[in-house]
mmCIF file of C-alpha atoms in Angstrom:
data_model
loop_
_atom_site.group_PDB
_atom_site.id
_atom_site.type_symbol
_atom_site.label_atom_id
_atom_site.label_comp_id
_atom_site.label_asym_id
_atom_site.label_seq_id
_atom_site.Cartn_x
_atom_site.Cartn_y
_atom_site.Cartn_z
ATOM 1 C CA UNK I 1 15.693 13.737 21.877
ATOM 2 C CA UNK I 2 15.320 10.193 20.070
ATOM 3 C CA UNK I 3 18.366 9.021 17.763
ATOM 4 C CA UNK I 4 17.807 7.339 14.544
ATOM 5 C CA UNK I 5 19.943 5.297 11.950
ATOM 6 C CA UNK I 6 17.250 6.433 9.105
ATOM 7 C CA UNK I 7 13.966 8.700 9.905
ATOM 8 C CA UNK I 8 11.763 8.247 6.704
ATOM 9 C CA UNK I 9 8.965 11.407 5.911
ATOM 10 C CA UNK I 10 5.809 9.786 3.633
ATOM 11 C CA UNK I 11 4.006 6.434 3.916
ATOM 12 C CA UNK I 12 3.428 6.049 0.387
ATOM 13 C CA UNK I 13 4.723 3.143 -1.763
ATOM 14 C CA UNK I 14 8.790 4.953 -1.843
ATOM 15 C CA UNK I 15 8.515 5.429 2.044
ATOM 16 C CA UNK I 16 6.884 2.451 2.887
ATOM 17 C CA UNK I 17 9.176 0.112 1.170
ATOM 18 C CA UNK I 18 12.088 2.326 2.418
ATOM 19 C CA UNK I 19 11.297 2.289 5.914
ATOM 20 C CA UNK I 20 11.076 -1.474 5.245
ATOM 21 C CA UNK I 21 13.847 -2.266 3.594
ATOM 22 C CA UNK I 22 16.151 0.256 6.062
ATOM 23 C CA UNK I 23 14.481 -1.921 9.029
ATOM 24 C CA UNK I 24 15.314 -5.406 7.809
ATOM 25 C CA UNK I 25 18.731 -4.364 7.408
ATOM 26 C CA UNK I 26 18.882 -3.697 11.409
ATOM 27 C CA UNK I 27 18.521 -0.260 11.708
ATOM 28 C CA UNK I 28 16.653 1.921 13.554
ATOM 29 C CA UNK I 29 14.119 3.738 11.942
ATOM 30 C CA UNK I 30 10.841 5.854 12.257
ATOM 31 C CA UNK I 31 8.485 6.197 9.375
ATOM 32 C CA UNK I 32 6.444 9.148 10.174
ATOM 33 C CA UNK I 33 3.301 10.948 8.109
ATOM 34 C CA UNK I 34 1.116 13.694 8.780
ATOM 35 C CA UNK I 35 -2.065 11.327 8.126
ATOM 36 C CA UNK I 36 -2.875 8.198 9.867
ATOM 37 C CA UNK I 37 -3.311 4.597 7.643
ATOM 38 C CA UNK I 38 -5.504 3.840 5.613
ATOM 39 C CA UNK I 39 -6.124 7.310 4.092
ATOM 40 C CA UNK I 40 -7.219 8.414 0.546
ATOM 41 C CA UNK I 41 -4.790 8.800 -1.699
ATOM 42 C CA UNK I 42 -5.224 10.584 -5.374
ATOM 43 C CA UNK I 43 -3.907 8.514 -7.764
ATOM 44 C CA UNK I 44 -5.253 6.745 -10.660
ATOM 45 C CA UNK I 45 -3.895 3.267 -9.029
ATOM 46 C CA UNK I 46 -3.059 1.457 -12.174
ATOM 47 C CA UNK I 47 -0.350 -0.942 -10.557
ATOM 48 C CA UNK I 48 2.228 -2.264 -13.569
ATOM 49 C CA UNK I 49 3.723 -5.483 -14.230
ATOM 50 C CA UNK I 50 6.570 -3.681 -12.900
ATOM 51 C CA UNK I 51 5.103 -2.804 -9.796
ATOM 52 C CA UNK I 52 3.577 -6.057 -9.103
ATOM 53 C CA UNK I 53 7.295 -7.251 -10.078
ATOM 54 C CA UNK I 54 9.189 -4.903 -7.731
ATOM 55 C CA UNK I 55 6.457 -5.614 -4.951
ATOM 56 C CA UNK I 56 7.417 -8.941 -4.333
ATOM 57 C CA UNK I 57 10.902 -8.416 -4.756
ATOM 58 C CA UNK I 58 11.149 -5.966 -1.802
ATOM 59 C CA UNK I 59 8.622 -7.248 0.078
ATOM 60 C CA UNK I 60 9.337 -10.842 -0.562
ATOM 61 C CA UNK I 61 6.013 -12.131 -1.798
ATOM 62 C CA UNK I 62 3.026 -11.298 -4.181
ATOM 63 C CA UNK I 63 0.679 -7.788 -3.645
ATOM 64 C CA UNK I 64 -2.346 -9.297 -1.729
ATOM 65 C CA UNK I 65 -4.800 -10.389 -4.222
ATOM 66 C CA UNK I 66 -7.352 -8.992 -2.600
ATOM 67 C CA UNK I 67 -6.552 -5.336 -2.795
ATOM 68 C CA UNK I 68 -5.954 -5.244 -6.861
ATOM 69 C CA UNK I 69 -8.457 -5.763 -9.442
ATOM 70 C CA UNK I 70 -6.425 -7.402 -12.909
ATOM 71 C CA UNK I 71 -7.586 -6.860 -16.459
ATOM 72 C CA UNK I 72 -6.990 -8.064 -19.494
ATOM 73 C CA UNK I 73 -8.342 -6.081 -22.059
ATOM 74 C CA UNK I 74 -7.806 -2.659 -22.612
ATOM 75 C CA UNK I 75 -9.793 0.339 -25.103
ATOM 76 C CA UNK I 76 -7.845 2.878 -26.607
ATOM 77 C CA UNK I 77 -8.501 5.979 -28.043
ATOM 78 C CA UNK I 78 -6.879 8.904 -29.618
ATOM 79 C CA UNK I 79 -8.526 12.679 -30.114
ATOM 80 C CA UNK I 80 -11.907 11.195 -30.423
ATOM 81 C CA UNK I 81 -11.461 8.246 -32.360
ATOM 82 C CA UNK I 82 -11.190 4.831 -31.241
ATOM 83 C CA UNK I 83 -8.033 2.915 -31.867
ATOM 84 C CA UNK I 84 -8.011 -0.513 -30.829
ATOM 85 C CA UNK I 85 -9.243 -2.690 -28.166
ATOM 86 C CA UNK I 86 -7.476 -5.909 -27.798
ATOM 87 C CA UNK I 87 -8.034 -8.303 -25.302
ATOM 88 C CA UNK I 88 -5.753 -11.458 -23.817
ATOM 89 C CA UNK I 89 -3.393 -8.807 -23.328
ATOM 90 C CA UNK I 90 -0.669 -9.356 -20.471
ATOM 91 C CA UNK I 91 -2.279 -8.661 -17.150
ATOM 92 C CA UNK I 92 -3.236 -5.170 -15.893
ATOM 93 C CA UNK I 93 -3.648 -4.900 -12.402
ATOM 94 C CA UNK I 94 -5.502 -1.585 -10.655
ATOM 95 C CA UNK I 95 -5.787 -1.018 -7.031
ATOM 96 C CA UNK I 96 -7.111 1.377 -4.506
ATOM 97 C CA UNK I 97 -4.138 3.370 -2.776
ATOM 98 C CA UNK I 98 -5.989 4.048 0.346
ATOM 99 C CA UNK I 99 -5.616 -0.014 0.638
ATOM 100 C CA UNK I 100 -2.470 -0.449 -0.797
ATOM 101 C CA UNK I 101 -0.411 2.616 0.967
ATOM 102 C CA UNK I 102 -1.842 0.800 4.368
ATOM 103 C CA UNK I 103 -0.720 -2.542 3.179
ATOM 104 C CA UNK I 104 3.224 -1.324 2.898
ATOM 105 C CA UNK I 105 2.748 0.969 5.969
ATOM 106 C CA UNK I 106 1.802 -2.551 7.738
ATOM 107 C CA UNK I 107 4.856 -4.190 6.254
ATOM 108 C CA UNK I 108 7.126 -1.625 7.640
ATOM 109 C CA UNK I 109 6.726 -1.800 11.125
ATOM 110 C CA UNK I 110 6.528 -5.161 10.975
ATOM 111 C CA UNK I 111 9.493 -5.290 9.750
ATOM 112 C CA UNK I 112 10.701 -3.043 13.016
ATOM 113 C CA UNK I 113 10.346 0.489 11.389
ATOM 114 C CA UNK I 114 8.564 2.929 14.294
ATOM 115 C CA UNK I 115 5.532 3.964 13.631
ATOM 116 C CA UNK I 116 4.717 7.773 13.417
ATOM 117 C CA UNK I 117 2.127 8.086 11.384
ATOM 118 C CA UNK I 118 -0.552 10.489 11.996
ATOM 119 C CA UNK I 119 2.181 12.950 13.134
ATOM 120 C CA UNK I 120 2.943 16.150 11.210
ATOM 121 C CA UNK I 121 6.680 17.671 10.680
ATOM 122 C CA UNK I 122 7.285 21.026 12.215
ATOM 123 C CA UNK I 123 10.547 22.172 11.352
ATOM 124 C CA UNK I 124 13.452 20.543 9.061
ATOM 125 C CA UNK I 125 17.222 21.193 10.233
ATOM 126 C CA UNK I 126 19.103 19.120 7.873
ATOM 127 C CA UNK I 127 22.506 20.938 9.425
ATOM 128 C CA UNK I 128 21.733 19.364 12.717
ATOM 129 C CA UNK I 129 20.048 16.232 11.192
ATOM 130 C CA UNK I 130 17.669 16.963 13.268
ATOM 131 C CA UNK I 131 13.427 17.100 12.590
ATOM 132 C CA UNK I 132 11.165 18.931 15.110
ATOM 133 C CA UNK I 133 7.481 17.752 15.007
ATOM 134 C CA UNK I 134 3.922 19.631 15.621
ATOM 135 C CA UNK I 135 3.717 17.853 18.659
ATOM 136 C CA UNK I 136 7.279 18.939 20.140
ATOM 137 C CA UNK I 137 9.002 16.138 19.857
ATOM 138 C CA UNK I 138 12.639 16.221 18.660
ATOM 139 C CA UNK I 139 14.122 13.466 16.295
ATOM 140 C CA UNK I 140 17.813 12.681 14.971
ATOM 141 C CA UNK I 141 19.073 11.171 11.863
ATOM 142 C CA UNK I 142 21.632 9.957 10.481
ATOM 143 C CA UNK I 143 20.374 9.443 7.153
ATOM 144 C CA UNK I 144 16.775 11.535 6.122
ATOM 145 C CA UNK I 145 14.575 9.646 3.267
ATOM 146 C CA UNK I 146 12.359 12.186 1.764
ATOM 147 C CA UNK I 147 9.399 10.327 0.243
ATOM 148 C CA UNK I 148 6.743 13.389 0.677
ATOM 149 C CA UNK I 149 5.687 13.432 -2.775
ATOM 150 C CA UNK I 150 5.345 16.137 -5.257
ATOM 151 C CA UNK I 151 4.580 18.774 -2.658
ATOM 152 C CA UNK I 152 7.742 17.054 -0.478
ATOM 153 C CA UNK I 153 8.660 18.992 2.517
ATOM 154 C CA UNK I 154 12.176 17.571 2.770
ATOM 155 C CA UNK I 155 12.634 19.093 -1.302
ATOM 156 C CA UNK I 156 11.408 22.856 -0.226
ATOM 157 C CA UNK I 157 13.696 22.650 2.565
ATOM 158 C CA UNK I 158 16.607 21.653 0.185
ATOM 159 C CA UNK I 159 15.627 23.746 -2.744
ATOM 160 C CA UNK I 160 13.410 26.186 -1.976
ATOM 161 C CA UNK I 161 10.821 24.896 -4.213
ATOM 162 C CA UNK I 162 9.452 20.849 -4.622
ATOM 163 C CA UNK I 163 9.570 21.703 -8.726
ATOM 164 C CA UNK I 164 8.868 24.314 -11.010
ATOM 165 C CA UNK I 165 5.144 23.641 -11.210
ATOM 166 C CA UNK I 166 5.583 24.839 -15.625
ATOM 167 C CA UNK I 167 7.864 21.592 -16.023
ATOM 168 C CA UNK I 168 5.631 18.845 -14.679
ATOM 169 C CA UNK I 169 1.992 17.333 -14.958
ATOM 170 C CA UNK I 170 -1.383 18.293 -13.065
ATOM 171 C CA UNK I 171 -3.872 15.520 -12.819
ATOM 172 C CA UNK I 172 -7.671 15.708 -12.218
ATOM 173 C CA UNK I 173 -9.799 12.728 -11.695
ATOM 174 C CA UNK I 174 -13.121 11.267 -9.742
ATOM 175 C CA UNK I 175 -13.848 7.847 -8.505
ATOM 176 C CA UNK I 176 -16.957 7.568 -9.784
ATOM 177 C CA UNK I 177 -19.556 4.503 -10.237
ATOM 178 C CA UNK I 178 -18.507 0.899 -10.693
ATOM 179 C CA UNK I 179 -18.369 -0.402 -14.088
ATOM 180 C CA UNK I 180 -19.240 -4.023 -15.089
ATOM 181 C CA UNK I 181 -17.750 -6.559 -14.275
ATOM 182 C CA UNK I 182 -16.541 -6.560 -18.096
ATOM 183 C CA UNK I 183 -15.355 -3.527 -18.347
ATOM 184 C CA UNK I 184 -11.857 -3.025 -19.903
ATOM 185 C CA UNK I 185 -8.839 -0.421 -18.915
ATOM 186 C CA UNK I 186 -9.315 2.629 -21.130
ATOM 187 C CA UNK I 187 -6.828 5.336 -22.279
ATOM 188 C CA UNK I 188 -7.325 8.405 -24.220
ATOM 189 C CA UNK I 189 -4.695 9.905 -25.660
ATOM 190 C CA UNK I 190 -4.811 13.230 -26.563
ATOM 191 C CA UNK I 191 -7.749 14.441 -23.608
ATOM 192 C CA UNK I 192 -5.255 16.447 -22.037
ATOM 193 C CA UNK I 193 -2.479 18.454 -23.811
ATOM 194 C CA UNK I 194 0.851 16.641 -23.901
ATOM 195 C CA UNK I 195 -0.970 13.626 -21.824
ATOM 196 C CA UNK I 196 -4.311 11.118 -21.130
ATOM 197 C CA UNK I 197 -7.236 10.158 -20.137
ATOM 198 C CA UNK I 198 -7.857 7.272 -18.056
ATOM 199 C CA UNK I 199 -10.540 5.053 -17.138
ATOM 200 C CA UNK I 200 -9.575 2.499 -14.297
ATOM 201 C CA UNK I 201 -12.078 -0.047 -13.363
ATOM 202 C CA UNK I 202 -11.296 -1.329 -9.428
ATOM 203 C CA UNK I 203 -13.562 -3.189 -7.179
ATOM 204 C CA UNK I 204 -16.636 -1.247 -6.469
ATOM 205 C CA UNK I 205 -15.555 1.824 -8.671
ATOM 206 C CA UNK I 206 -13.625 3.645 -11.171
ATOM 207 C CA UNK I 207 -11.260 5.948 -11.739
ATOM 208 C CA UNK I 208 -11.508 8.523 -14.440
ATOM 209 C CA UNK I 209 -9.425 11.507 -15.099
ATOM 210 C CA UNK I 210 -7.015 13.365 -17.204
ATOM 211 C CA UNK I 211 -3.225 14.646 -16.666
ATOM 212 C CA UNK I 212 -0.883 16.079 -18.753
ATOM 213 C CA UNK I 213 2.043 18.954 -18.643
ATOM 214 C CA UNK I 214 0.810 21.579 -16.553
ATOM 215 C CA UNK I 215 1.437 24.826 -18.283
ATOM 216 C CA UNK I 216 0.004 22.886 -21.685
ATOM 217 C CA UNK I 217 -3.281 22.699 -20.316
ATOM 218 C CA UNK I 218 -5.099 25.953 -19.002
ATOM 219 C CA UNK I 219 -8.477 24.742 -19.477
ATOM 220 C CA UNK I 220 -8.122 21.243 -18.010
ATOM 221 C CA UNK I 221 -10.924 21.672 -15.884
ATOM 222 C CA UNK I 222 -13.201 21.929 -19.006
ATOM 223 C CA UNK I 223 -11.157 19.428 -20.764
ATOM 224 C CA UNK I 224 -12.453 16.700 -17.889
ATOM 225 C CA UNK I 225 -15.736 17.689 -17.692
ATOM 226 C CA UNK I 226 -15.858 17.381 -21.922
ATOM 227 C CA UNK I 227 -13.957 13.708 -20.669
ATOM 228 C CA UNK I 228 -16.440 13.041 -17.800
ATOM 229 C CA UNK I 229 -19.144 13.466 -20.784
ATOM 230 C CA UNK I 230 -18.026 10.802 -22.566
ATOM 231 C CA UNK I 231 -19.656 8.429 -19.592
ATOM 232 C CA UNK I 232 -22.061 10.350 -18.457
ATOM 233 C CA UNK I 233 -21.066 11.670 -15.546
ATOM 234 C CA UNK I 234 -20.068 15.058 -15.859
ATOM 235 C CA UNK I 235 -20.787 17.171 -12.555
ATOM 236 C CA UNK I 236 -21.710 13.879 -10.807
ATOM 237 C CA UNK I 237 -18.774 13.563 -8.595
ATOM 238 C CA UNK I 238 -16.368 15.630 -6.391
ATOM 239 C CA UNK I 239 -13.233 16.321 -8.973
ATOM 240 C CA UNK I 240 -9.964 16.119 -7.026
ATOM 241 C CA UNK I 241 -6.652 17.285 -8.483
ATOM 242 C CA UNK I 242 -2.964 17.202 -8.176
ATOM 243 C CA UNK I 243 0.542 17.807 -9.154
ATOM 244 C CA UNK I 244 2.413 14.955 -11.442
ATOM 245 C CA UNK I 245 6.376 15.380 -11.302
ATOM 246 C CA UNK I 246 6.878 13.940 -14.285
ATOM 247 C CA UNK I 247 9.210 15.642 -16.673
ATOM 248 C CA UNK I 248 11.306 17.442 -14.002
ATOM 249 C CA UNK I 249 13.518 14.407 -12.725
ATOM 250 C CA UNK I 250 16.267 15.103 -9.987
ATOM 251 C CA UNK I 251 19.332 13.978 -11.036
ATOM 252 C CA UNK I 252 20.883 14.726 -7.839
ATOM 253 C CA UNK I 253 17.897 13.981 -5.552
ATOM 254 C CA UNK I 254 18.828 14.872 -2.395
ATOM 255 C CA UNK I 255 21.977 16.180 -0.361
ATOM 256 C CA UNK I 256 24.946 14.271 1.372
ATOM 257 C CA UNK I 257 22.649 12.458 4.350
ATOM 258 C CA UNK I 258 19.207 13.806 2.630
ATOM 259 C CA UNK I 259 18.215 11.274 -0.473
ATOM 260 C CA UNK I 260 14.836 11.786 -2.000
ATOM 261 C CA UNK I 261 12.986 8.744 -3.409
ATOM 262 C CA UNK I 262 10.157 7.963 -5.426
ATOM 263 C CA UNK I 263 7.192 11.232 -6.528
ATOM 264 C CA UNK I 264 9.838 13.583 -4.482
ATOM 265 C CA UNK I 265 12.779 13.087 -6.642
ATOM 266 C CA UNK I 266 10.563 13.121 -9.761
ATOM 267 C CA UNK I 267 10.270 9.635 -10.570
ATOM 268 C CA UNK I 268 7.539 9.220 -12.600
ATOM 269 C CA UNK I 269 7.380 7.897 -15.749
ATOM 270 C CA UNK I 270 6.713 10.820 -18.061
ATOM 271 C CA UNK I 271 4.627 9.372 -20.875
ATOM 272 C CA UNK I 272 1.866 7.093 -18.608
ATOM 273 C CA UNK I 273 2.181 9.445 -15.353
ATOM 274 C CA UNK I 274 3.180 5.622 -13.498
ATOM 275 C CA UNK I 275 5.108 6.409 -10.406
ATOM 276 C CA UNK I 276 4.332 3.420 -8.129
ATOM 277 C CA UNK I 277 7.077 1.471 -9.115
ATOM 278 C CA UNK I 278 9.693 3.893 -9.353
ATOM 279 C CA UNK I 279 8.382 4.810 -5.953
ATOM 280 C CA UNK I 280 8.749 1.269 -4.102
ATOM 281 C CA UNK I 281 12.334 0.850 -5.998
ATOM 282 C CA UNK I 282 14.040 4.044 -5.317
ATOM 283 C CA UNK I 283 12.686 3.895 -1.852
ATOM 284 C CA UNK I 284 14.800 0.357 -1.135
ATOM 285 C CA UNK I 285 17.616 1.734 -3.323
ATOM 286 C CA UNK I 286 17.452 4.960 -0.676
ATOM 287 C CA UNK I 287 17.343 2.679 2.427
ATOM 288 C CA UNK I 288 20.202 0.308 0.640
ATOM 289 C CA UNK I 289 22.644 3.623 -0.024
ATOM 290 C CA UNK I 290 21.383 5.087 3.921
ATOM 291 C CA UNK I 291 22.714 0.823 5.435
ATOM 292 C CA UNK I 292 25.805 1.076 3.065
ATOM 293 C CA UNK I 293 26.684 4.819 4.048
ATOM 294 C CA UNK I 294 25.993 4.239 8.138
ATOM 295 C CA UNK I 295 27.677 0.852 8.045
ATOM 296 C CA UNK I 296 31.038 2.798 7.036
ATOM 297 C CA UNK I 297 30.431 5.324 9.381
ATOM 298 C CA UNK I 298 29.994 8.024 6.656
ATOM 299 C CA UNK I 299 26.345 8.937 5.958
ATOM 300 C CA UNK I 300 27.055 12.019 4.588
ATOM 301 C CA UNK I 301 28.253 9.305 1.607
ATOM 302 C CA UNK I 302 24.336 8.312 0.907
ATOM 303 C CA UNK I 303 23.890 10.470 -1.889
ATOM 304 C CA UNK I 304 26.397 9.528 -3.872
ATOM 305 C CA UNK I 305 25.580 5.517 -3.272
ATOM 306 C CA UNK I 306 22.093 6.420 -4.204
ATOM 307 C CA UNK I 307 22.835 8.171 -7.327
ATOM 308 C CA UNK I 308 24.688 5.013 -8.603
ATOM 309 C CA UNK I 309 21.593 2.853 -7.862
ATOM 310 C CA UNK I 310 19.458 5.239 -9.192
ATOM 311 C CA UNK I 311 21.150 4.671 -13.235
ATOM 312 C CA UNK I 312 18.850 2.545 -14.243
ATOM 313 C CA UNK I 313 15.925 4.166 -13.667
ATOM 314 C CA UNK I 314 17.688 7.658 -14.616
ATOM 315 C CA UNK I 315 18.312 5.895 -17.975
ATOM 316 C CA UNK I 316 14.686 4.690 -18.123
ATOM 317 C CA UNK I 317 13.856 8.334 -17.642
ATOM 318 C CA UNK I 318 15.694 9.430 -20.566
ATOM 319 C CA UNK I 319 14.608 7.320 -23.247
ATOM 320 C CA UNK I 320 10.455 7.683 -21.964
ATOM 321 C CA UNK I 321 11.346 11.883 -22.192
ATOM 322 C CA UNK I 322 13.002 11.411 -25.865
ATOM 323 C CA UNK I 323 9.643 9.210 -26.751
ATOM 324 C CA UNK I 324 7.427 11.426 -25.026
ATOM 325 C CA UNK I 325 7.763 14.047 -27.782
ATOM 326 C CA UNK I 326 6.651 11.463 -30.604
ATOM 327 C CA UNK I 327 3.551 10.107 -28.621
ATOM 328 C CA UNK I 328 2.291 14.162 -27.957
ATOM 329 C CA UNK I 329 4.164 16.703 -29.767
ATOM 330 C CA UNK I 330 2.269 18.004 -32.112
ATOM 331 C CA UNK I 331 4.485 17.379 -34.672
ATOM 332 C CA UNK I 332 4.873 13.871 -34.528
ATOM 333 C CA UNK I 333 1.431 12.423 -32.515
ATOM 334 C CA UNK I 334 -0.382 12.312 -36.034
ATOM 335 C CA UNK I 335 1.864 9.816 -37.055
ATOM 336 C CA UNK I 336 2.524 7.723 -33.684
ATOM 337 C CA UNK I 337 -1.124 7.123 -34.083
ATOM 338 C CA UNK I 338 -1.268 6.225 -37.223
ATOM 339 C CA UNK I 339 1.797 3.803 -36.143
ATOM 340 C CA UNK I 340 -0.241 2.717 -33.486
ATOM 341 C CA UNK I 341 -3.180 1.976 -35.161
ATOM 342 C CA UNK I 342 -1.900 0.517 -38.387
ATOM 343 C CA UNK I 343 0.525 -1.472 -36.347
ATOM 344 C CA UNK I 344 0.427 -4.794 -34.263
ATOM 345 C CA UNK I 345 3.758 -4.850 -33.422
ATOM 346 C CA UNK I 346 3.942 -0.865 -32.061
ATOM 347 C CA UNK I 347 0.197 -1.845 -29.733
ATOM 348 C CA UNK I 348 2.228 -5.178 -28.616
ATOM 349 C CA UNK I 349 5.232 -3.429 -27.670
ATOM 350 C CA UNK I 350 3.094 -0.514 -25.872
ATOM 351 C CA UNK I 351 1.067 -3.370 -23.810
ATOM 352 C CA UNK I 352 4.515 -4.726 -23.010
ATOM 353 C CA UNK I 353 5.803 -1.744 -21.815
ATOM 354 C CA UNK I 354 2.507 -1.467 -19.674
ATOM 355 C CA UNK I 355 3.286 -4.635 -18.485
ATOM 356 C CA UNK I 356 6.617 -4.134 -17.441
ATOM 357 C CA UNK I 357 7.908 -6.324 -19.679
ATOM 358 C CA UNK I 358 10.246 -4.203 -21.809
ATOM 359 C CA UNK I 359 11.343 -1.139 -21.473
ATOM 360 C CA UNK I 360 11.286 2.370 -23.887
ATOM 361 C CA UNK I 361 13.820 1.525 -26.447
ATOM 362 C CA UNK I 362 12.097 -1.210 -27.668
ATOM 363 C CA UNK I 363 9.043 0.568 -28.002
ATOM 364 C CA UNK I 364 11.163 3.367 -29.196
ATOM 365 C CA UNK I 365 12.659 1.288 -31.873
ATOM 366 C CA UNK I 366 9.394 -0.411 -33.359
ATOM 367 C CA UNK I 367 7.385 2.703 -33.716
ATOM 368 C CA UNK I 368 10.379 4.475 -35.319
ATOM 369 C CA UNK I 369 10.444 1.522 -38.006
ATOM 370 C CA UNK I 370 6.461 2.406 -38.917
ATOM 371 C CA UNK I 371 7.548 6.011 -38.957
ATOM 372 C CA UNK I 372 7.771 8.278 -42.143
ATOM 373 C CA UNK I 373 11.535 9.281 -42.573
ATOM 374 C CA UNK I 374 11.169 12.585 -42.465
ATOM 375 C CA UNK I 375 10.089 12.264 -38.563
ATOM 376 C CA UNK I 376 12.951 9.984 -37.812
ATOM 377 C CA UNK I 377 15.562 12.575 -38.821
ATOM 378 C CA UNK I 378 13.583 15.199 -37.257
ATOM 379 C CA UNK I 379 13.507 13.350 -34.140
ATOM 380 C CA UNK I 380 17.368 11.767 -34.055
ATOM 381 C CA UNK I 381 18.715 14.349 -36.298
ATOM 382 C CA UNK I 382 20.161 12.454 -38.750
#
């Protein structure tokens, strides 16, 4: 059996930059997932001015240029109708996971993590820190990152269940022809109940698709081939789909030695379905609670280290789920569009936000000012 300061379970952006991070800091770790790098990923792969931002901080210099495509216009729409486009805006960047995923992978065991990729996980037994994998081998740990994502092994064997698949979002989308060269981000609000539509123009392709809360949307398929329509490629293209955790955030992600970081602990934002950059963060926050924990000789400690990094983001959380029910409820999306639309100051902020510039109370706080009263109290309650 094969001892480890930190084994890490996903190679996406939170275990990647985990398995890094945990590495650098001197310890022994393995970074293992069930598929071998590159693979395809489904994800609409807009990458945020706070992703690019968090990227280099962890990693300690720029995403490589040459695996995002950056934009700076952007379409949007609402139930139909089109809204605005604006262009100069602050850049958009959109990449390919299959690249990117590899990328971080790469970094890791650089960095000194062990490479187990292409190598499924049999059998948890958090009460022996121990994991047992398809191919018989036996691993220790000290401290376990989940980073599995929605579907995360390391959460079922904690909970019983990843989520409650009625609290968070379903996506469906197809990477479909390449647009011009031209071609602005696009985002529909309102093609999916209580979410978006997306179209993502990358480097040789784009992404289109729709997500929104799961148990709000029983006819999604239809709903994206009505959205598929719109550019004419409706029954074109293989439509993949997937699970979105976003509206069912752990606030105690994990258990003593057993943190869960980025699409596994529900970190993703729950108005623009985002989750790269909470990914890559709480992944190094994980790895920075699993050094602090082992260095004191009490891992069983992680949890409660990671919790305390893990504020910021929490409180990030909040205020996107209190503005969430503006931008989609019914009650209120009439009038954030009408906001939105009447107002330069509520698209600025909202490209800001996309940016990673600002954060939800500030978008909060200028759409509530080009608000009718009456939805301010019945929002607040005051």
């Amino acid at each position: 059996m094969e001892d480890y300061d930190v084994i890490v379970i996903g190679g996406g952006p939170a275990g990647g930059a985990a398995a890094h991070v945990a590495a650098r800091a001197g310890l022994r770790v393995a970074l293992i997932d069930r598929h071998a790098f590159p693979r395809e990923k489904l994800c609409g792969g807009g990458f945020t001015g706070r992703s690019y931002r968090y990227y280099a901080e962890i990693f300690g210099e720029p995403i490589p240029e040459e695996i995002i495509l950056t934009k700076r216009s952007v379409e949007f729409h609402a139930h139909g109708q089109p809204l605005a486009r604006i262009d100069g805006i602050p850049p958009i960047h959109m990449t390919m996971r299959r690249d990117m995923d590899a990328a971080i992978v790469r970094r890791a065991l650089a960095s000194g993590a062990e490479d187990f990729t292409g190598t499924a996980v049999e059998t948890l037994e958090p009460a022996a820190r121990r994991i047992v994998l398809k191919d018989g081998r036996s691993l220790r740990y000290r401290v376990l990152i989940g980073a599995d994502g929605a579907n995360s092994q390391v959460a079922r064997t904690l909970y019983g269940a990843a989520f409650d698949h009625d609290r968070i979002g379903f996506g469906l989308e197809i990477e479909g022809p390449a647009p011009p060269d031209d071609a602005p981000v696009r985002i529909d609000f309102g093609a999916a109940e209580w979410g978006y539509g997306w179209n993502f123009p990358k480097a040789g392709s784009a992404t289109i698709g729709i997500g929104g809360v799961h148990a709000k949307n029983p006819e999604m398929k239809a709903a994206m081939q009505r959205y598929l329509a719109l550019f004419g490629v409706a029954g074109a293209y293989r439509v993949k789909g997937a699970f979105l955790p976003f509206g069912d955030v752990r606030r105690r992600p994990g258990r003593a030695e057993v943190l869960l970081a980025g699409d596994a602990a529900g970190l993703v934002d729950p108005i623009t379905g985002e989750g790269i950059a909470y990914a890559m963060k709480s992944g190094a926050l994980a790895a920075e609670a699993a050094a602090e924990a082992i260095r004191a000789g009490d891992p069983p400690r992680a949890l409660r280290l990671y919790r305390r990094k893990l504020r910021e983001i929490h409180r990030a959380m909040f205020h996107a789920r209190w503005i969430r029910q503006i931008i989609f409820g019914r009650r209120f999306r009439g009038a954030f569009v009408r906001a939105f639309r009447g107002s330069g100051t509520v698209r600025h902020e909202y490209l800001r936000l996309m940016a990673g510039e600002i954060e939800y109370p500030a978008l909060a706080w200028a759409t509530l000012k080009k608000v009718p009263g009456f939805m301010v109290r019945s929002v607040t309650g005051r």
